Short mmCIF file of C-alpha atoms in Angstrom, two decimals:
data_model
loop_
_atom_site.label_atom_id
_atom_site.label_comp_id
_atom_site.label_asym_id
_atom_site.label_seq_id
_atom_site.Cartn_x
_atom_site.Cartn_y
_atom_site.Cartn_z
CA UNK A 1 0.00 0.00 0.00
CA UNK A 2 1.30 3.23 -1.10
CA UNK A 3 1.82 6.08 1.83
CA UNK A 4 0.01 9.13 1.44
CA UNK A 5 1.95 12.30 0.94
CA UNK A 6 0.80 13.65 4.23
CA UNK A 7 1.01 10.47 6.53
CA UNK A 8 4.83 9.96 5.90
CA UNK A 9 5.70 13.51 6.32
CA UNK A 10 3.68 12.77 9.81
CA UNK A 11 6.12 9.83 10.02
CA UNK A 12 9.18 12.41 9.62
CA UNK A 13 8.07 14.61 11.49
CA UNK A 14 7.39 11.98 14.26
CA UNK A 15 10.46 10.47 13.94
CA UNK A 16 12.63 13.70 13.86
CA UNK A 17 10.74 14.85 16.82
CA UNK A 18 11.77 11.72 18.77
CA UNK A 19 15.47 11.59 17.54
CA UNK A 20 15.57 15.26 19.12
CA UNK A 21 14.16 14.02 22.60
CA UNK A 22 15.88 10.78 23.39
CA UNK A 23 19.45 12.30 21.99
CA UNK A 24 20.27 15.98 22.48
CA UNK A 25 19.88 15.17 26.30
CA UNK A 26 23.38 12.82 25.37
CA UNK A 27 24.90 14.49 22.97
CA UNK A 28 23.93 18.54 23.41
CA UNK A 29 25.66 20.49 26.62
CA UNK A 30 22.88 20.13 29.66
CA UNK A 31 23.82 21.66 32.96
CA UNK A 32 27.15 23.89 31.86
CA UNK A 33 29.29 23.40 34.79
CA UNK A 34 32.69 25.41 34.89
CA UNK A 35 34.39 22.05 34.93
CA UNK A 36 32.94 21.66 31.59
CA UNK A 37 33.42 24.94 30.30
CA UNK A 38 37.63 24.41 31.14
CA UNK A 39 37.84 21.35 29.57
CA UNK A 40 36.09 22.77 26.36
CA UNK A 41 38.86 25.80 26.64
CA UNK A 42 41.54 23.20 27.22
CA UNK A 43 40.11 21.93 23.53
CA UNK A 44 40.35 25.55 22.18
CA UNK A 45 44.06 26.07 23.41
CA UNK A 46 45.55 22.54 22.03
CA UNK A 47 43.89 22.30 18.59
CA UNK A 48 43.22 26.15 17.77
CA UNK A 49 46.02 28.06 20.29
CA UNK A 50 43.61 30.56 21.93
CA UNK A 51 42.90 30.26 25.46
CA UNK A 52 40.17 30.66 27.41
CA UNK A 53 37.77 29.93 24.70
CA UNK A 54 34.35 28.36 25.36
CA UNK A 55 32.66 28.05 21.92
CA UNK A 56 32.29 29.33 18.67
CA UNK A 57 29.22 31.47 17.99
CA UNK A 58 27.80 31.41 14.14
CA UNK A 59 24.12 31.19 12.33
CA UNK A 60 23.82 29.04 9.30
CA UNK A 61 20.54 30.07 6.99
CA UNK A 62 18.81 26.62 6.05
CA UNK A 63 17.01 27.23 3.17
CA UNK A 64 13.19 26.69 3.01
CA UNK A 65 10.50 27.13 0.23
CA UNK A 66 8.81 31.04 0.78
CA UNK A 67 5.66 29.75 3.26
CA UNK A 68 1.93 30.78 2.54
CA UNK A 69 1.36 34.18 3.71
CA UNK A 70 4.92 34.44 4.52
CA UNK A 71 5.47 37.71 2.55
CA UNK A 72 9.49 39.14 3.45
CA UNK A 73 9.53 37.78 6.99
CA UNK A 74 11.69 34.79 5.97
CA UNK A 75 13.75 36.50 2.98
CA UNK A 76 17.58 37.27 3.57
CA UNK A 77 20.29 39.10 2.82
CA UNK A 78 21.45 36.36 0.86
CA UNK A 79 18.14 36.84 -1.14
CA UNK A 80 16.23 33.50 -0.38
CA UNK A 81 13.77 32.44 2.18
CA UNK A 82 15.22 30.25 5.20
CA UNK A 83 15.05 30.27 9.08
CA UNK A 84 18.17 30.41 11.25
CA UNK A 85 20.36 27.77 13.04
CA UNK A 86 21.79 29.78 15.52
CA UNK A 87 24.94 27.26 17.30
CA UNK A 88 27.36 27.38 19.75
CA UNK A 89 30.65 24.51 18.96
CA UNK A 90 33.07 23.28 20.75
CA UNK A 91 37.19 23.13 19.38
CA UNK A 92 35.97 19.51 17.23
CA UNK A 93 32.84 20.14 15.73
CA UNK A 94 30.11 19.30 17.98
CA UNK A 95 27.48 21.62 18.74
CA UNK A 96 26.83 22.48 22.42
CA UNK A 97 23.87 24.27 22.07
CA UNK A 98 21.65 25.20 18.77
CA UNK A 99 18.25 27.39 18.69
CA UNK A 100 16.30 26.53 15.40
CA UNK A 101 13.72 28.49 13.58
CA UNK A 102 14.12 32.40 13.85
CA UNK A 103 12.96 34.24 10.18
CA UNK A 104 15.91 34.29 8.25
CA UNK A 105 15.42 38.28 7.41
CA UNK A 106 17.07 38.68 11.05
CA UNK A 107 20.50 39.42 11.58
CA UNK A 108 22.54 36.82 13.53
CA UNK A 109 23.23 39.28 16.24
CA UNK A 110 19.01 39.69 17.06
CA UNK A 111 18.86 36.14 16.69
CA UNK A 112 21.52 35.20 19.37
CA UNK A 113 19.99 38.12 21.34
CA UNK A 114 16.21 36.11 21.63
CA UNK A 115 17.98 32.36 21.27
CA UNK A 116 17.98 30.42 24.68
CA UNK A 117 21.50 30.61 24.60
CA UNK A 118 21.54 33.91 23.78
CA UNK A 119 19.60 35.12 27.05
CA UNK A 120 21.47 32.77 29.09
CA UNK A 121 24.64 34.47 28.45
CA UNK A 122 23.24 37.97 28.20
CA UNK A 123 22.01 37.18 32.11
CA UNK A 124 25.43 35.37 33.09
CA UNK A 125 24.00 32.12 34.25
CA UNK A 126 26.44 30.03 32.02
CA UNK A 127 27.96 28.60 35.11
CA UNK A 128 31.85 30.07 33.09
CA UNK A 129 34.83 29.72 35.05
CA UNK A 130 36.27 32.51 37.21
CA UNK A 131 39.11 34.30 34.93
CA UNK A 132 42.89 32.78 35.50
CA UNK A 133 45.94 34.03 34.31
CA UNK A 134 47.06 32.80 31.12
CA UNK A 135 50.82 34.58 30.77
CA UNK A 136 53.23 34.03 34.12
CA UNK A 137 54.79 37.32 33.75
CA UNK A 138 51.67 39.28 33.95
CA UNK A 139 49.05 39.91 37.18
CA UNK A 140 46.25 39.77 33.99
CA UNK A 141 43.48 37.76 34.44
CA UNK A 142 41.43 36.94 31.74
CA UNK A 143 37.68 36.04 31.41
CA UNK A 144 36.57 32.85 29.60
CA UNK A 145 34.71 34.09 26.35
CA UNK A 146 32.89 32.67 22.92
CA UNK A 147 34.03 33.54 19.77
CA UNK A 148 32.02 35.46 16.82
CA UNK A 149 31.85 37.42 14.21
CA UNK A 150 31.45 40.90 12.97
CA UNK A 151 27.78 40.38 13.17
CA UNK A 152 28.02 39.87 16.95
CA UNK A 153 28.48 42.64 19.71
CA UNK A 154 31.83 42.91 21.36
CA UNK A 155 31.57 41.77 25.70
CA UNK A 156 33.72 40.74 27.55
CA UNK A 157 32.78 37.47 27.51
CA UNK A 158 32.40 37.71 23.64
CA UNK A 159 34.96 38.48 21.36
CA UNK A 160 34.72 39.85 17.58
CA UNK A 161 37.42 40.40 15.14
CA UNK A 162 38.52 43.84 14.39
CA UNK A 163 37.03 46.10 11.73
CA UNK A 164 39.05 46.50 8.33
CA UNK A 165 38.94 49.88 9.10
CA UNK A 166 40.50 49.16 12.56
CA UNK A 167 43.38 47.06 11.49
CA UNK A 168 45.61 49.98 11.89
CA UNK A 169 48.79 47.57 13.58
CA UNK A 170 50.36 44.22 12.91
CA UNK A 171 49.57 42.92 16.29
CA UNK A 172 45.71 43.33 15.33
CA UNK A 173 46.24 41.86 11.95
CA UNK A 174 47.62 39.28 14.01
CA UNK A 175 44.57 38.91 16.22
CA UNK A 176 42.48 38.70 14.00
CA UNK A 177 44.05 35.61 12.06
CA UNK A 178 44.33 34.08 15.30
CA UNK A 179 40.58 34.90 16.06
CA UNK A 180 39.32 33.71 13.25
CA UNK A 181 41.80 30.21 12.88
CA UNK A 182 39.76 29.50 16.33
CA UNK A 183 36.57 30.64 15.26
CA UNK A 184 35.66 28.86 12.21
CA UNK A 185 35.38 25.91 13.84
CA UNK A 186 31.41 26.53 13.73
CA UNK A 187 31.19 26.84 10.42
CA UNK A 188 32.87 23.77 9.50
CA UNK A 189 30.93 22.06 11.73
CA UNK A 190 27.90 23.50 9.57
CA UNK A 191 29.76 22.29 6.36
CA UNK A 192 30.13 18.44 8.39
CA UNK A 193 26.84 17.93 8.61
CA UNK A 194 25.01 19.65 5.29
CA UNK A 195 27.66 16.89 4.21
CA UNK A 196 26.00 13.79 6.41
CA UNK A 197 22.52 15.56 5.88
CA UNK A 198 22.12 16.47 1.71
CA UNK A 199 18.56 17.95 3.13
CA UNK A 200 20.89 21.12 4.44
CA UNK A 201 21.85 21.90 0.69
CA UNK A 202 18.81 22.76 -0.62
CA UNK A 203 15.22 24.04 -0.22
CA UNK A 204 13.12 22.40 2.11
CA UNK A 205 9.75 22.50 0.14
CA UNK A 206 7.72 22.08 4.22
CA UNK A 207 6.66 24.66 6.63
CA UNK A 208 9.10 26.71 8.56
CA UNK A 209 7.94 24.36 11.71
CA UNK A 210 8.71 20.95 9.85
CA UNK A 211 12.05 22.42 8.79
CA UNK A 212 12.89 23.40 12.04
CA UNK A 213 12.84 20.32 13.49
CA UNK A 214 14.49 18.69 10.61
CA UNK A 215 17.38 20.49 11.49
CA UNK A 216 17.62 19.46 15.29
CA UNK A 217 17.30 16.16 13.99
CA UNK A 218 20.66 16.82 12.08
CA UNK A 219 22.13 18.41 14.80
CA UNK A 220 21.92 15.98 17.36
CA UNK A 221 22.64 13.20 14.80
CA UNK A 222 25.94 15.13 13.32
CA UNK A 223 27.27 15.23 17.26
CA UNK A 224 26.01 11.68 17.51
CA UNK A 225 27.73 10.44 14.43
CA UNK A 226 31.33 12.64 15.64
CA UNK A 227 30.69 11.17 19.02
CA UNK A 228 31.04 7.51 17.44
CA UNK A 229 33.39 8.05 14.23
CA UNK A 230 34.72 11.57 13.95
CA UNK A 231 38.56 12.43 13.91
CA UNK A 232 39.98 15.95 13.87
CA UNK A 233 41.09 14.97 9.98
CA UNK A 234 37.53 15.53 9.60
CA UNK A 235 37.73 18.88 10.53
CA UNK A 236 41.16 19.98 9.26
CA UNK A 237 39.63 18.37 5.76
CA UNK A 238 36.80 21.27 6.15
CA UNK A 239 38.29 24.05 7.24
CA UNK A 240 39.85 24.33 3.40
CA UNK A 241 36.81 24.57 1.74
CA UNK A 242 35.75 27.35 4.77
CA UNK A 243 36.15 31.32 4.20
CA UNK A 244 38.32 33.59 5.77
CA UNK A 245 35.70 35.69 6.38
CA UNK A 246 32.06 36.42 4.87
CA UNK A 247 32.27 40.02 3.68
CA UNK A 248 28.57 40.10 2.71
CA UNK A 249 27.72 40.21 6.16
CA UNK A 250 26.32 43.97 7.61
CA UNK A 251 28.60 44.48 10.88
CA UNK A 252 27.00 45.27 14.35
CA UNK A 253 27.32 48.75 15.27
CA UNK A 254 26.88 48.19 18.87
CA UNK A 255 28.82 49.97 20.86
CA UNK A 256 31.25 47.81 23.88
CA UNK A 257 31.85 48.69 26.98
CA UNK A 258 35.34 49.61 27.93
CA UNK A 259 35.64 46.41 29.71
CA UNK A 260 35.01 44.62 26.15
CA UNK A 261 37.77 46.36 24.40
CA UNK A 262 40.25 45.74 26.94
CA UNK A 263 39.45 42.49 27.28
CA UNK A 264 40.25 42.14 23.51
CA UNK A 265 43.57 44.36 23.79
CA UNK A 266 44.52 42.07 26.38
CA UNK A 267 44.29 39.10 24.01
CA UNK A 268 46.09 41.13 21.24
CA UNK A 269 49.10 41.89 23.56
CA UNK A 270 49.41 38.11 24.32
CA UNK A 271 49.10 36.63 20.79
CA UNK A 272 52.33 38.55 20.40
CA UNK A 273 54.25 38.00 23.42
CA UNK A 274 56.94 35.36 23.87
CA UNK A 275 54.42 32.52 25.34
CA UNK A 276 51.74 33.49 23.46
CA UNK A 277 52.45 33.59 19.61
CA UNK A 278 53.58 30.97 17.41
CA UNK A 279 55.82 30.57 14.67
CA UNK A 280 53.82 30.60 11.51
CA UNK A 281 51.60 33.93 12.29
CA UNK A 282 52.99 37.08 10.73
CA UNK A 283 52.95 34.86 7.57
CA UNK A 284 49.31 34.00 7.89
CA UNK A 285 48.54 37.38 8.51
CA UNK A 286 50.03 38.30 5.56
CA UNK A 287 52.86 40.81 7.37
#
């Protein structure tokens, strides 16, 4: 007997909605602990050489077919209709956290603002560790912070690359290789699993709701998958097919406290100390 059109997406929809349940429980960060948080950093520092880092902060647009009645509220700046997989990774590839199925015609930066994650940090009840000293011959203590992009707001517990206009010194040319070496972590992790999951690489022709949890589905199946079979090969295999930097993207133009910016100065001054820099990154940054 032939299944109806409407009964097996109920069966998809079913069956997505139960992967979500029973896995991202395993396989998704519950109850952040600082213990947790340092090992993550620990990650960060031995694969990526920044310390202190608790995630990488991106959105990926999954594309979806323009919904009925939908008019612009789904339509981006990449000029096509999707909702928003806003994710926080750790230094292999596996999400932590992930909030599905903001419009895609808002910018990554209001997303992470309304995302669960998003208010979590915003009212500091991340559990992060106290900030530690990271260079012997300096009192400086230094917070434990996500990275992002130039779509994000500069905190202290966030950090952003430099504007273009900004790069006014080697040392934050420097930073900003080093920032974004860590960083892009997330979006390969995005480029793993559009690879496990061809669904990811094209429209989803079902309502934004449907494709939402589609994409959970993925998620917690990509970290399952890592969990089980991935190697960091995996990931050094996808970071050449990953941008330097997405140029098409409209900035934030919120302003940072003080605390922010010398929380980021801080970083830039020990990138290019003795114990902080390595060998191969005035080349990389193109000095």
């Amino acid at each position: 007997m032939r299944i109806g059109a409407t009964t097996a997406r109920e069966i998809i929809n079913e069956t997505c909605i139960a992967i979500w349940e029973v896995l991202s429980p395993i396989y998704l960060m519950t109850n952040p602990t600082p213990e947790k948080w340092r090992n993550i950093s620990e990650k960060f520092e031995e694969l990526w050489n920044y310390p202190n880092v608790c995630g990488s902060v991106d959105g990926k647009h999954i594309r979806i077919q323009q919904p009925y009645h939908g008019g612009s509220a789904y339509y981006n700046y990449k000029n096509y209709n999707s909702i928003v997989l806003q994710a926080v990774v750790d230094a292999e590839g596996n999400f932590l956290f992930v909030d599905v199925g903001e419009a895609g015609r808002h910018s990554d930066g209001g997303v992470f603002a309304t995302s669960n994650f998003g208010k979590n940090f915003i009212e500091q009840t991340l559990n992060l560790p106290k900030p530690r000293k990271i260079d012997p011959a300096k009192e400086i203590e230094f917070p434990y912070v996500f990275l992002a992009d130039s779509a994000y707001s500069l905190n202290k517990n966030m950090m952003k690359p430099f504007a273009r206009s900004s790069l006014t010194s080697d040392k934050k040319k420097i930073y900003n290789y080093r920032h974004s070496r860590a960083r892009r972590i997330v979006e390969c992790a995005f480029g793993m699993m559009s690879k496990k999951f061809h669904i990811l690489q094209r429209s989803m022709l079902v309502h934004p709701d449907f494709a939402t949890i589609i994409t959970l589905a993925c998620c917690v199946l990509h970290n399952m998958i890592r969990k089980k079979e991935g190697i960091i090969n995996d990931v050094h295999s996808e970071m050449i097919n990953v941008e330097e930097c997405d140029v098409s993207r409209e900035p934030t133009r919120a302003r940072a406290s003080r605390n922010a910016y010398q929380v980021r100065e801080n970083f830039v001054d020990y990138f290019v100390s003795p114990i902080g820099s390595v060998s191969w990154q005035e080349y990389m940054a193109r000095l």
